Amino acid sequence: DAKTTQPPSMDCAEGRAANLPCNHSTISGNEYVYWYRQIHSQGPQYIIHGLKNNETNEMASLIITEDRKSSTLILPHATLRDTAVYYCIVRVRGGGNKLTFGTGTQLKVEL
Amino acid sequence: NAGVTQTPKFQVLKTGQSMTLQCAQDMNHNSMYWYRQDPGMGLRLIYYSASEGTTDKGEVPNGYNVSRLNKREFSLRLESAAPSQTSVYFCASRPTSGNNQPQHFGDGTRLSIL
């Protein structure tokens, strides 16, 4: 699986958009980008995933650059409950569909 | 709909004791996974089961065994617990209808080995 690079921490004011970047410069054509988050040692929670098109769901938006070497997770109106560690994962189809977690980005949403 | 259920939630063992961590999912998923998470680190895959009747090693399988009892249940066994196995253990499952389906995680088992 392609390696991902994320900033170790970010801060965001409540009500503002949180933009979390991820670099995956070695991504190959069949690898999906997944985002999960982990709130205070709970089990990881799936947020969103995409291959090459931008995606949006009720939780977030995922913007993937045209060359697919980086992506940004956008939480449009961050709340205190969005404080968590956010993991960007690039996964190859097949092979058990295993996920390789890095250390993620600790997002702190403040008043 | 409970999703992925792990038992127990907490456990303390002495070095050398054995223990089985239980995981069950009610989403009719084919694939199941066991991860461990040490402080300040991401999750690492121990074992996985792509479908009922199959199991495969992940990144850190040493000291563990698994059993895919049926489609719903996937257990993780420590035969002789060691302090290095003190960790939080997460179970996950995913459907295989569509290769890009995400994994769904349980709330974890916090295991301490003294």
Short mmCIF file of C-alpha atoms in Angstrom, two decimals:
data_model
loop_
_atom_site.label_atom_id
_atom_site.label_comp_id
_atom_site.label_asym_id
_atom_site.label_seq_id
_atom_site.Cartn_x
_atom_site.Cartn_y
_atom_site.Cartn_z
CA ASP A 1 0.00 0.00 0.00
CA ALA A 2 1.13 3.57 -0.67
CA LYS A 3 2.57 5.46 2.29
CA THR A 4 0.65 8.50 3.55
CA THR A 5 1.94 11.62 5.28
CA GLN A 6 -0.23 13.74 7.57
CA PRO A 7 0.55 16.64 9.91
CA PRO A 8 0.67 15.39 13.51
CA SER A 9 -1.77 18.01 14.81
CA MET A 10 -4.13 20.80 13.78
CA ASP A 11 -6.43 23.22 15.55
CA CYS A 12 -9.77 24.55 14.34
CA ALA A 13 -12.30 26.99 15.75
CA GLU A 14 -15.77 25.61 16.34
CA GLY A 15 -18.12 26.41 13.47
CA ARG A 16 -15.31 26.86 10.97
CA ALA A 17 -14.29 24.38 8.28
CA ALA A 18 -11.55 21.95 9.19
CA ASN A 19 -9.30 21.04 6.25
CA LEU A 20 -7.09 18.02 6.91
CA PRO A 21 -4.39 17.33 4.31
CA CYS A 22 -2.84 14.04 3.32
CA ASN A 23 0.03 13.33 0.95
CA HIS A 24 0.14 10.00 -0.87
CA SER A 25 2.61 10.69 -3.64
CA THR A 26 3.28 6.99 -4.38
CA ILE A 27 -0.38 6.09 -4.87
CA SER A 28 -1.12 3.82 -7.81
CA GLY A 29 -4.10 3.73 -10.09
CA ASN A 30 -6.16 1.11 -8.27
CA GLU A 31 -5.65 2.40 -4.72
CA TYR A 32 -8.50 4.05 -2.86
CA VAL A 33 -8.10 6.83 -0.28
CA TYR A 34 -9.97 6.20 2.98
CA TRP A 35 -10.49 8.46 5.96
CA TYR A 36 -11.26 7.23 9.45
CA ARG A 37 -11.30 8.99 12.78
CA GLN A 38 -10.82 7.80 16.34
CA ILE A 39 -12.40 9.68 19.19
CA HIS A 40 -10.69 9.24 22.54
CA SER A 41 -9.61 5.60 22.11
CA GLN A 42 -12.97 4.43 20.80
CA GLY A 43 -12.98 2.17 17.76
CA PRO A 44 -12.10 3.91 14.48
CA GLN A 45 -15.08 5.37 12.70
CA TYR A 46 -15.31 5.35 8.91
CA ILE A 47 -15.80 8.80 7.38
CA ILE A 48 -15.45 8.70 3.61
CA HIS A 49 -13.44 7.22 0.75
CA GLY A 50 -12.72 7.88 -2.91
CA LEU A 51 -10.70 6.79 -5.91
CA LYS A 52 -10.27 9.85 -8.12
CA ASN A 53 -13.45 11.90 -7.98
CA ASN A 54 -14.35 14.25 -5.16
CA GLU A 55 -16.83 12.73 -2.73
CA THR A 56 -19.30 14.14 -0.22
CA ASN A 57 -21.48 12.53 2.41
CA GLU A 58 -23.31 13.64 5.52
CA MET A 59 -20.09 13.78 7.53
CA ALA A 60 -17.48 15.30 5.25
CA SER A 61 -16.13 16.03 1.79
CA LEU A 62 -13.07 14.47 0.21
CA ILE A 63 -11.09 16.42 -2.37
CA ILE A 64 -8.53 14.41 -4.36
CA THR A 65 -6.08 16.26 -6.58
CA GLU A 66 -6.09 15.48 -10.27
CA ASP A 67 -2.74 13.65 -10.07
CA ARG A 68 -4.07 11.79 -6.98
CA LYS A 69 -0.88 12.49 -5.03
CA SER A 70 -2.70 14.29 -2.25
CA SER A 71 -6.15 14.72 -0.77
CA THR A 72 -7.99 16.90 1.74
CA LEU A 73 -10.73 15.92 4.14
CA ILE A 74 -13.11 18.79 4.82
CA LEU A 75 -15.38 18.96 7.85
CA PRO A 76 -17.57 21.91 6.82
CA HIS A 77 -18.67 23.12 10.25
CA ALA A 78 -16.45 21.60 12.91
CA THR A 79 -17.87 21.03 16.39
CA LEU A 80 -16.21 20.09 19.67
CA ARG A 81 -17.33 16.51 19.05
CA ASP A 82 -15.13 16.39 15.96
CA THR A 83 -12.01 16.50 18.16
CA ALA A 84 -10.30 13.21 17.26
CA VAL A 85 -7.36 11.59 15.51
CA TYR A 86 -7.98 11.47 11.77
CA TYR A 87 -6.34 8.75 9.69
CA CYS A 88 -5.77 8.91 5.95
CA ILE A 89 -5.26 5.41 4.51
CA VAL A 90 -4.48 4.27 0.99
CA ARG A 91 -5.65 0.74 0.35
CA VAL A 92 -5.14 -1.64 -2.53
CA ARG A 93 -8.07 -3.65 -3.75
CA GLY A 94 -7.85 -7.34 -2.96
CA GLY A 95 -5.28 -9.02 -0.70
CA GLY A 96 -7.76 -9.14 2.16
CA ASN A 97 -8.41 -5.40 1.85
CA LYS A 98 -6.19 -4.73 4.82
CA LEU A 99 -5.86 -1.23 6.26
CA THR A 100 -2.48 0.18 7.27
CA PHE A 101 -2.87 2.91 9.89
CA GLY A 102 -0.24 5.59 10.41
CA THR A 103 -0.25 7.94 13.38
CA GLY A 104 -2.81 10.32 11.86
CA THR A 105 -3.61 13.98 12.60
CA GLN A 106 -4.86 15.02 16.04
CA LEU A 107 -7.56 17.60 15.32
CA LYS A 108 -8.52 19.81 18.24
CA VAL A 109 -11.67 21.87 17.83
CA GLU A 110 -11.86 24.78 20.23
CA LEU A 111 -14.42 27.40 21.18
CA ASN B 1 -28.46 -3.27 15.15
CA ALA B 2 -25.39 -3.73 17.35
CA GLY B 3 -22.72 -3.77 14.59
CA VAL B 4 -19.43 -5.20 15.88
CA THR B 5 -19.50 -6.38 19.50
CA GLN B 6 -16.36 -7.18 21.46
CA THR B 7 -16.14 -8.93 24.80
CA PRO B 8 -14.80 -8.35 27.35
CA LYS B 9 -14.28 -4.59 27.37
CA PHE B 10 -11.50 -4.77 29.99
CA GLN B 11 -9.28 -7.58 31.23
CA VAL B 12 -6.22 -7.94 33.44
CA LEU B 13 -4.09 -11.06 33.11
CA LYS B 14 -0.96 -12.38 34.72
CA THR B 15 2.02 -13.31 32.55
CA GLY B 16 1.59 -16.82 31.20
CA GLN B 17 -2.19 -16.94 31.48
CA SER B 18 -4.32 -17.64 28.42
CA MET B 19 -7.34 -15.73 27.20
CA THR B 20 -9.73 -15.56 24.27
CA LEU B 21 -11.09 -12.25 23.03
CA GLN B 22 -14.48 -12.55 21.41
CA CYS B 23 -15.84 -10.61 18.43
CA ALA B 24 -19.24 -10.91 16.78
CA GLN B 25 -20.89 -8.92 14.01
CA ASP B 26 -24.53 -8.88 12.98
CA MET B 27 -24.13 -7.21 9.59
CA ASN B 28 -23.67 -10.43 7.58
CA HIS B 29 -20.16 -9.34 6.64
CA ASN B 30 -17.78 -11.83 5.06
CA SER B 31 -14.43 -10.40 6.19
CA MET B 32 -13.27 -9.87 9.75
CA TYR B 33 -10.08 -8.42 11.26
CA TRP B 34 -8.16 -8.17 14.52
CA TYR B 35 -5.94 -5.13 15.24
CA ARG B 36 -3.95 -3.98 18.23
CA GLN B 37 -3.24 -0.38 19.18
CA ASP B 38 -0.41 0.64 21.47
CA PRO B 39 -0.24 4.10 23.09
CA GLY B 40 0.38 6.92 20.61
CA MET B 41 0.37 4.60 17.62
CA GLY B 42 -1.98 3.64 14.85
CA LEU B 43 -3.64 0.25 14.61
CA ARG B 44 -1.63 -2.76 13.48
CA LEU B 45 -3.22 -5.80 11.89
CA ILE B 46 -2.78 -9.09 13.75
CA TYR B 47 -4.89 -11.55 11.74
CA TYR B 48 -7.75 -11.37 9.33
CA SER B 49 -10.36 -13.68 7.83
CA ALA B 50 -11.39 -12.87 4.29
CA SER B 51 -14.31 -15.28 4.50
CA GLU B 52 -15.72 -18.01 6.70
CA GLY B 53 -13.27 -20.87 6.95
CA THR B 54 -10.15 -18.86 6.06
CA THR B 55 -7.63 -16.95 8.17
CA ASP B 56 -4.39 -15.16 7.32
CA LYS B 57 -1.58 -13.47 9.19
CA GLY B 58 -1.31 -9.72 9.32
CA GLU B 59 1.58 -7.48 10.34
CA VAL B 60 2.05 -8.69 13.97
CA PRO B 61 0.71 -12.28 14.35
CA ASN B 62 3.31 -13.71 16.74
CA GLY B 63 1.86 -14.83 20.07
CA TYR B 64 -1.72 -14.98 18.80
CA ASN B 65 -4.09 -17.50 17.26
CA VAL B 66 -7.49 -16.92 15.70
CA SER B 67 -10.62 -18.90 14.96
CA ARG B 68 -13.34 -17.97 12.50
CA LEU B 69 -16.06 -19.91 14.29
CA ASN B 70 -18.79 -19.05 11.80
CA LYS B 71 -19.68 -16.08 9.64
CA ARG B 72 -20.60 -13.95 12.67
CA GLU B 73 -17.76 -14.71 15.06
CA PHE B 74 -13.99 -14.26 14.95
CA SER B 75 -12.01 -14.90 18.14
CA LEU B 76 -8.44 -14.00 19.10
CA ARG B 77 -6.52 -16.19 21.54
CA LEU B 78 -3.44 -15.46 23.59
CA GLU B 79 -2.02 -18.83 24.63
CA SER B 80 0.61 -17.50 27.04
CA ALA B 81 0.17 -13.80 27.69
CA ALA B 82 3.24 -11.55 27.87
CA PRO B 83 3.53 -7.94 29.10
CA SER B 84 4.33 -6.87 25.51
CA GLN B 85 0.78 -7.86 24.59
CA THR B 86 -0.67 -5.16 26.83
CA SER B 87 -2.69 -3.16 24.34
CA VAL B 88 -6.14 -2.20 23.11
CA TYR B 89 -7.54 -4.78 20.71
CA PHE B 90 -10.02 -3.86 17.99
CA CYS B 91 -12.11 -6.15 15.85
CA ALA B 92 -13.51 -5.03 12.51
CA SER B 93 -15.66 -6.44 9.74
CA ARG B 94 -16.53 -5.53 6.17
CA PRO B 95 -18.74 -6.84 3.40
CA THR B 96 -17.07 -8.11 0.25
CA SER B 97 -19.84 -7.11 -2.10
CA GLY B 98 -17.81 -4.38 -3.74
CA ASN B 99 -14.08 -4.27 -3.07
CA ASN B 100 -14.11 -0.68 -1.83
CA GLN B 101 -16.44 -1.22 1.11
CA PRO B 102 -15.09 0.19 4.40
CA GLN B 103 -14.35 -1.70 7.59
CA HIS B 104 -16.57 -1.23 10.64
CA PHE B 105 -14.92 -1.39 14.06
CA GLY B 106 -15.95 -2.48 17.53
CA ASP B 107 -15.24 -0.43 20.65
CA GLY B 108 -12.21 -2.45 21.68
CA THR B 109 -10.94 -4.67 24.48
CA ARG B 110 -8.44 -3.08 26.85
CA LEU B 111 -6.02 -5.79 27.96
CA SER B 112 -3.31 -5.44 30.61
CA ILE B 113 -0.73 -8.15 31.23
CA LEU B 114 1.04 -7.94 34.58
#
